[in-house]
XYZ file of C-alpha atoms in Angstrom:
391
model
C -31.034 2.103 -21.833
C -30.955 5.107 -19.541
C -31.895 2.963 -16.508
C -29.007 0.586 -17.258
C -26.503 3.444 -17.428
C -27.705 4.860 -14.121
C -27.359 1.452 -12.491
C -23.836 1.043 -13.805
C -22.825 4.345 -12.212
C -24.364 3.310 -8.905
C -22.696 -0.089 -9.100
C -19.192 1.320 -9.553
C -19.773 3.903 -6.837
C -20.665 1.104 -4.401
C -17.485 -0.787 -5.187
C -15.304 2.309 -4.922
C -16.934 3.274 -1.626
C -16.002 -0.036 -0.004
C -12.662 -0.828 -1.637
C -9.711 1.493 -2.215
C -8.742 0.245 -5.672
C -5.466 2.190 -5.554
C -4.258 -0.278 -2.923
C -5.014 -3.368 -5.015
C -2.438 -5.037 -7.225
C -3.078 -5.948 -10.846
C -3.621 -9.550 -9.791
C -6.261 -8.508 -7.268
C -8.000 -6.326 -9.872
C -8.070 -9.344 -12.185
C -9.798 -11.313 -9.418
C -12.442 -8.593 -9.182
C -12.998 -8.654 -12.945
C -13.204 -12.438 -12.926
C -15.776 -12.534 -10.110
C -17.859 -9.903 -11.887
C -17.667 -11.983 -15.038
C -16.307 -9.280 -17.324
C -13.049 -8.037 -18.790
C -14.526 -4.761 -20.031
C -16.674 -2.366 -18.028
C -18.948 -1.866 -21.053
C -20.094 -5.500 -20.652
C -21.754 -4.532 -17.379
C -24.304 -2.382 -19.195
C -26.006 -5.363 -20.789
C -25.942 -7.710 -17.767
C -29.071 -8.503 -15.848
C -29.537 -6.056 -12.964
C -30.227 -8.674 -10.310
C -27.257 -10.820 -11.388
C -24.820 -7.892 -11.139
C -26.205 -6.903 -7.757
C -25.632 -10.432 -6.410
C -22.108 -10.551 -7.824
C -21.322 -7.169 -6.296
C -22.300 -8.341 -2.818
C -20.096 -11.444 -3.035
C -17.116 -9.692 -4.645
C -16.929 -6.708 -2.286
C -17.242 -8.996 0.747
C -14.412 -11.211 -0.549
C -12.130 -8.262 -1.207
C -12.754 -6.482 2.083
C -12.123 -9.530 4.273
C -9.766 -11.794 2.363
C -7.775 -9.545 0.052
C -7.365 -6.044 1.429
C -6.860 -7.084 5.060
C -4.309 -9.731 4.070
C -1.931 -7.005 2.973
C -0.813 -5.958 6.455
C 0.303 -7.974 9.479
C 1.368 -5.510 12.141
C 4.993 -5.550 13.294
C 6.566 -8.011 10.863
C 7.985 -5.306 8.596
C 10.385 -4.370 11.423
C 12.322 -7.562 10.679
C 12.477 -7.167 6.899
C 15.738 -5.222 6.855
C 19.080 -5.592 5.122
C 21.583 -3.782 7.319
C 25.256 -4.381 8.062
C 25.211 -3.887 11.823
C 28.963 -4.356 12.126
C 29.523 -1.125 10.206
C 27.255 1.188 12.134
C 26.821 -0.149 15.663
C 29.212 1.327 18.267
C 30.685 -0.945 20.911
C 29.224 -0.420 24.389
C 31.542 0.771 27.139
C 31.130 -2.464 29.045
C 32.016 -4.704 26.085
C 34.201 -7.605 27.262
C 37.189 -8.482 25.115
C 37.650 -12.145 24.256
C 39.240 -14.651 21.863
C 38.764 -13.672 18.230
C 38.545 -9.917 18.854
C 40.929 -7.654 16.995
C 42.311 -4.630 18.838
C 44.296 -1.679 17.506
C 46.904 -0.477 20.009
C 48.187 3.080 19.514
C 51.055 4.813 21.354
C 51.963 8.483 20.882
C 54.178 11.014 22.642
C 57.768 10.012 23.414
C 57.042 6.790 21.506
C 54.761 6.517 18.450
C 53.359 3.261 17.104
C 50.123 1.673 15.890
C 49.721 -2.120 15.823
C 46.917 -4.643 15.366
C 46.533 -7.736 17.542
C 44.043 -10.607 17.444
C 43.276 -12.124 20.829
C 44.089 -15.835 20.664
C 42.062 -18.759 21.955
C 43.877 -18.536 25.277
C 43.006 -14.849 25.593
C 46.570 -13.700 24.826
C 48.226 -11.146 22.537
C 51.999 -11.176 21.922
C 53.880 -7.868 22.253
C 57.546 -7.691 21.238
C 59.985 -7.127 24.126
C 57.226 -7.929 26.624
C 55.885 -11.326 25.541
C 52.360 -12.742 25.875
C 49.785 -10.564 27.642
C 46.359 -11.814 28.730
C 43.687 -9.152 28.172
C 40.697 -11.442 27.691
C 37.747 -10.880 30.023
C 38.436 -7.155 30.432
C 36.587 -4.083 29.199
C 38.472 -1.697 26.892
C 39.099 0.737 29.746
C 40.370 -2.060 32.000
C 42.578 -3.418 29.203
C 44.107 0.035 28.600
C 44.992 0.434 32.281
C 46.433 -3.081 32.383
C 48.566 -2.511 29.252
C 49.942 0.761 30.640
C 51.295 -1.194 33.599
C 52.748 -3.999 31.478
C 54.259 -1.862 28.694
C 55.751 0.639 31.143
C 58.444 -2.006 31.632
C 59.592 -1.040 28.113
C 58.219 2.500 27.733
C 58.841 4.308 31.026
C 57.131 7.468 29.760
C 53.757 5.674 29.923
C 53.766 6.512 33.631
C 55.705 9.786 33.367
C 53.352 12.668 34.222
C 55.720 15.337 32.890
C 56.494 13.789 29.513
C 53.892 11.058 29.075
C 53.306 8.584 26.303
C 49.594 8.026 25.692
C 48.044 4.619 25.066
C 44.730 3.956 23.336
C 42.847 0.763 22.368
C 40.357 0.670 19.493
C 38.291 -2.276 18.329
C 38.903 -3.718 14.892
C 37.145 -6.837 13.642
C 35.117 -8.491 16.351
C 34.275 -12.066 17.121
C 30.709 -13.269 16.614
C 28.667 -15.048 19.246
C 26.657 -18.147 18.433
C 22.930 -17.886 19.206
C 20.360 -20.663 18.791
C 17.096 -19.571 17.153
C 14.192 -21.901 17.869
C 10.519 -21.748 16.911
C 8.892 -19.599 14.232
C 12.000 -18.235 12.521
C 12.517 -17.970 8.775
C 15.866 -19.741 9.257
C 15.828 -21.614 12.577
C 19.011 -23.091 14.008
C 22.355 -21.754 15.167
C 23.493 -18.432 13.728
C 26.455 -16.118 14.440
C 25.466 -12.577 15.408
C 27.319 -9.387 16.216
C 28.630 -9.625 19.792
C 26.719 -6.624 21.149
C 23.546 -7.006 19.095
C 20.300 -6.467 20.973
C 17.387 -8.896 20.678
C 15.771 -7.126 17.711
C 18.939 -6.791 15.631
C 19.957 -10.370 16.476
C 16.668 -11.670 15.049
C 17.134 -9.546 11.916
C 20.683 -10.876 11.451
C 19.347 -14.436 11.769
C 16.948 -13.898 8.845
C 13.781 -12.652 10.517
C 10.580 -14.416 11.503
C 7.556 -16.028 9.843
C 4.055 -14.550 9.797
C 3.016 -17.242 12.285
C 5.494 -16.104 14.923
C 4.420 -14.361 18.107
C 5.835 -10.858 18.461
C 4.628 -10.561 22.043
C 6.084 -13.598 23.756
C 9.756 -13.888 22.732
C 11.780 -15.937 25.208
C 15.510 -15.781 25.956
C 16.796 -18.990 27.515
C 20.245 -19.333 29.083
C 21.678 -22.491 30.598
C 18.243 -24.104 30.505
C 16.487 -21.257 32.356
C 14.080 -18.630 31.019
C 15.726 -15.292 31.843
C 13.621 -12.815 29.823
C 10.272 -12.602 28.005
C 9.889 -9.695 25.581
C 6.744 -8.086 24.108
C 7.771 -6.183 20.976
C 4.387 -4.400 20.820
C 5.593 -2.220 23.716
C 8.418 -1.055 21.466
C 6.362 -0.773 18.262
C 3.526 1.191 19.874
C 5.129 3.054 22.773
C 8.863 3.152 22.086
C 9.634 1.031 25.161
C 13.114 -0.271 24.324
C 13.926 -1.898 27.660
C 15.036 -5.024 25.764
C 18.118 -3.017 24.674
C 19.495 -3.670 28.165
C 19.413 -7.440 27.690
C 22.962 -8.559 26.906
C 23.020 -11.647 24.709
C 25.698 -14.216 25.429
C 27.260 -17.037 23.486
C 24.996 -20.125 23.261
C 21.849 -18.277 24.347
C 18.560 -19.619 22.950
C 15.937 -17.273 21.480
C 12.583 -19.030 21.240
C 9.510 -17.638 19.458
C 6.239 -19.616 19.731
C 3.324 -19.457 17.298
C 0.695 -16.732 17.550
C -2.079 -17.752 19.926
C -4.745 -15.109 19.220
C -4.828 -12.905 16.139
C -7.728 -10.713 14.976
C -8.388 -8.631 11.884
C -9.659 -5.069 12.287
C -10.865 -3.040 9.306
C -12.917 0.040 8.530
C -12.518 3.406 10.200
C -9.240 2.691 11.988
C -5.929 4.415 11.303
C -3.923 1.205 10.773
C -6.188 -1.663 9.610
C -4.758 -5.172 9.554
C -4.010 -8.279 11.641
C -2.959 -7.874 15.282
C -1.817 -10.282 17.970
C -3.605 -10.272 21.301
C -3.086 -11.770 24.727
C -5.849 -13.998 26.062
C -7.304 -11.348 28.392
C -7.110 -8.424 25.941
C -10.279 -6.708 24.765
C -11.621 -4.861 21.756
C -10.349 -1.653 23.354
C -6.797 -3.077 23.400
C -7.113 -4.107 19.744
C -8.195 -0.594 18.747
C -5.226 0.789 20.682
C -2.793 -1.527 18.868
C -4.267 -0.426 15.529
C -3.640 3.238 16.236
C -6.891 5.073 16.755
C -10.371 5.496 15.334
C -10.664 7.908 12.423
C -12.784 11.034 12.687
C -15.414 9.326 10.505
C -15.761 6.306 12.795
C -19.203 5.351 13.987
C -19.953 4.296 17.530
C -21.282 1.054 16.043
C -18.902 -1.902 15.612
C -19.653 -5.235 13.957
C -17.766 -8.335 15.131
C -17.780 -11.554 13.119
C -16.730 -13.898 15.914
C -15.382 -17.452 15.890
C -15.995 -19.543 18.991
C -12.801 -21.356 20.116
C -13.012 -25.037 19.211
C -12.608 -26.167 22.827
C -15.593 -24.026 23.863
C -18.072 -24.973 21.128
C -21.186 -26.957 21.808
C -21.579 -27.560 18.068
C -19.949 -26.402 14.846
C -23.378 -25.038 13.895
C -22.740 -22.246 16.392
C -19.028 -21.794 15.678
C -19.503 -18.468 13.878
C -21.704 -15.567 14.832
C -22.008 -11.817 14.341
C -22.795 -9.209 16.929
C -23.165 -5.468 17.157
C -21.383 -3.615 19.935
C -21.025 0.020 20.903
C -17.664 1.712 21.260
C -18.342 2.389 24.957
C -18.536 -1.400 25.475
C -15.090 -2.040 23.953
C -13.315 -2.551 27.302
C -15.579 -5.474 28.183
C -15.564 -7.322 24.842
C -12.997 -10.144 24.650
C -11.563 -11.072 21.256
C -11.041 -14.630 19.999
C -8.562 -15.937 17.463
C -9.841 -15.327 13.929
C -12.379 -12.617 14.806
C -13.096 -9.973 12.167
C -13.897 -6.490 13.447
C -15.425 -3.816 11.243
C -15.481 -0.223 12.509
C -18.438 1.311 10.714
C -18.410 4.742 9.105
C -20.856 7.429 10.167
C -23.568 8.038 7.593
C -24.010 11.431 5.956
C -26.765 13.445 7.641
C -28.371 16.304 5.732
C -28.423 19.269 8.109
C -28.670 22.193 5.690
C -31.536 23.996 4.002
C -31.420 25.664 0.611
C -32.987 29.065 0.115
C -33.465 30.538 -3.347
C -35.585 33.088 -5.166
C -35.838 36.746 -4.176
C -33.225 36.763 -1.431
C -30.000 38.735 -1.391
C -27.738 35.702 -0.743
C -29.325 32.488 -2.053
C -27.606 29.225 -1.148
C -27.328 26.530 1.539
C -27.372 27.333 5.246
C -27.100 25.303 8.440
C -30.555 24.397 9.702
C -29.608 23.075 13.124
C -31.167 25.143 15.960
C -32.440 27.699 13.441
C -35.889 29.064 12.646
C -37.110 30.156 9.241
C -36.644 33.768 10.368
C -33.011 33.024 11.331
C -32.285 31.572 7.897
C -33.952 34.462 6.057
C -31.967 36.972 8.116
C -28.682 35.216 7.258
C -29.659 35.155 3.577
C -30.124 38.920 3.488
C -33.163 39.726 5.582
C -35.888 42.291 4.939
C -34.182 45.465 6.110
C -33.814 46.917 2.589
C -37.188 48.625 1.836
C -36.603 48.703 -1.942
C -35.630 45.012 -2.003
C -38.680 44.157 0.135
C -41.032 45.645 -2.497
C -39.935 42.983 -5.007
C -40.778 40.071 -2.715
C -44.056 38.288 -3.327
């Protein structure tokens, strides 16, 4: 009975060492119980030792590759937002007014008034005593200067430097622009977006992307021509937000193709999960995308590789495993579907334990030490009375 209890302790320790159970859902824990063939841990005590050992090997392998790693696909959580951009996004200085925009026109000084106008389809607003005024196609600053000239026909103090009337334009409700979303979107098709949304916020407003979408090859097409290609990994990993400068226009097309190469990296890495790679990227690039190696990482890496179907001589050789060293990472290309495991360094016993008639019994570092060194650290032989008690 004692041998069975000891085995049970070892068995659970092996599972806990390879799987962080705190990260598993109840459903995933049920899968583990089912594969082990028990609903109660006490049942394990009476199971055949060899049978449990075989089940452990299968179950831990299934969890580490198929369950735990499935929980995180890098980058997609950036698009899972619920934000009202119209309420918190300021208008850029170069925003161009157009049909559908609402402006708030304020006058103060000799004359005080505050009125709202919606720019019509012809680009006009109608101001009493002046008539229709075309302000479409102008920035706010340009529209203010233009209105000062036109309204000075009625309010002469607008151009009076000694007793001026001030004029200010503010934006109210704004028109949307229609963008076409094509490819791997959750809701492909035409969608209205905020007129000065950047590429990222436009995709969020359109409903986000699928897990099969590329985050590194987003295309913006205008009038049938590709004008920009964006790699969001530059933003996610390095804060490169150069895509903010891309001004979206009405009837632009945003196209996202499917992921071409995606690999799964697990083990001693700061951000394990699935990552997208370009064709010429290496294991070193994958490690960089996943953050960094942990302090417990070994220099040994195991790659379960899948040969691309167009390069296989036979399906018998489609899958293979290989061991590589971390200093080889820059030369190792990664294929779609590869599984990379960064091994953990093994514990190495480098201490000695001294006990008995010593002043300070305990454990001491043995590296580069002689027996005399250790005895000196533990109290030494300088005390003549203490030395008399030593056999």
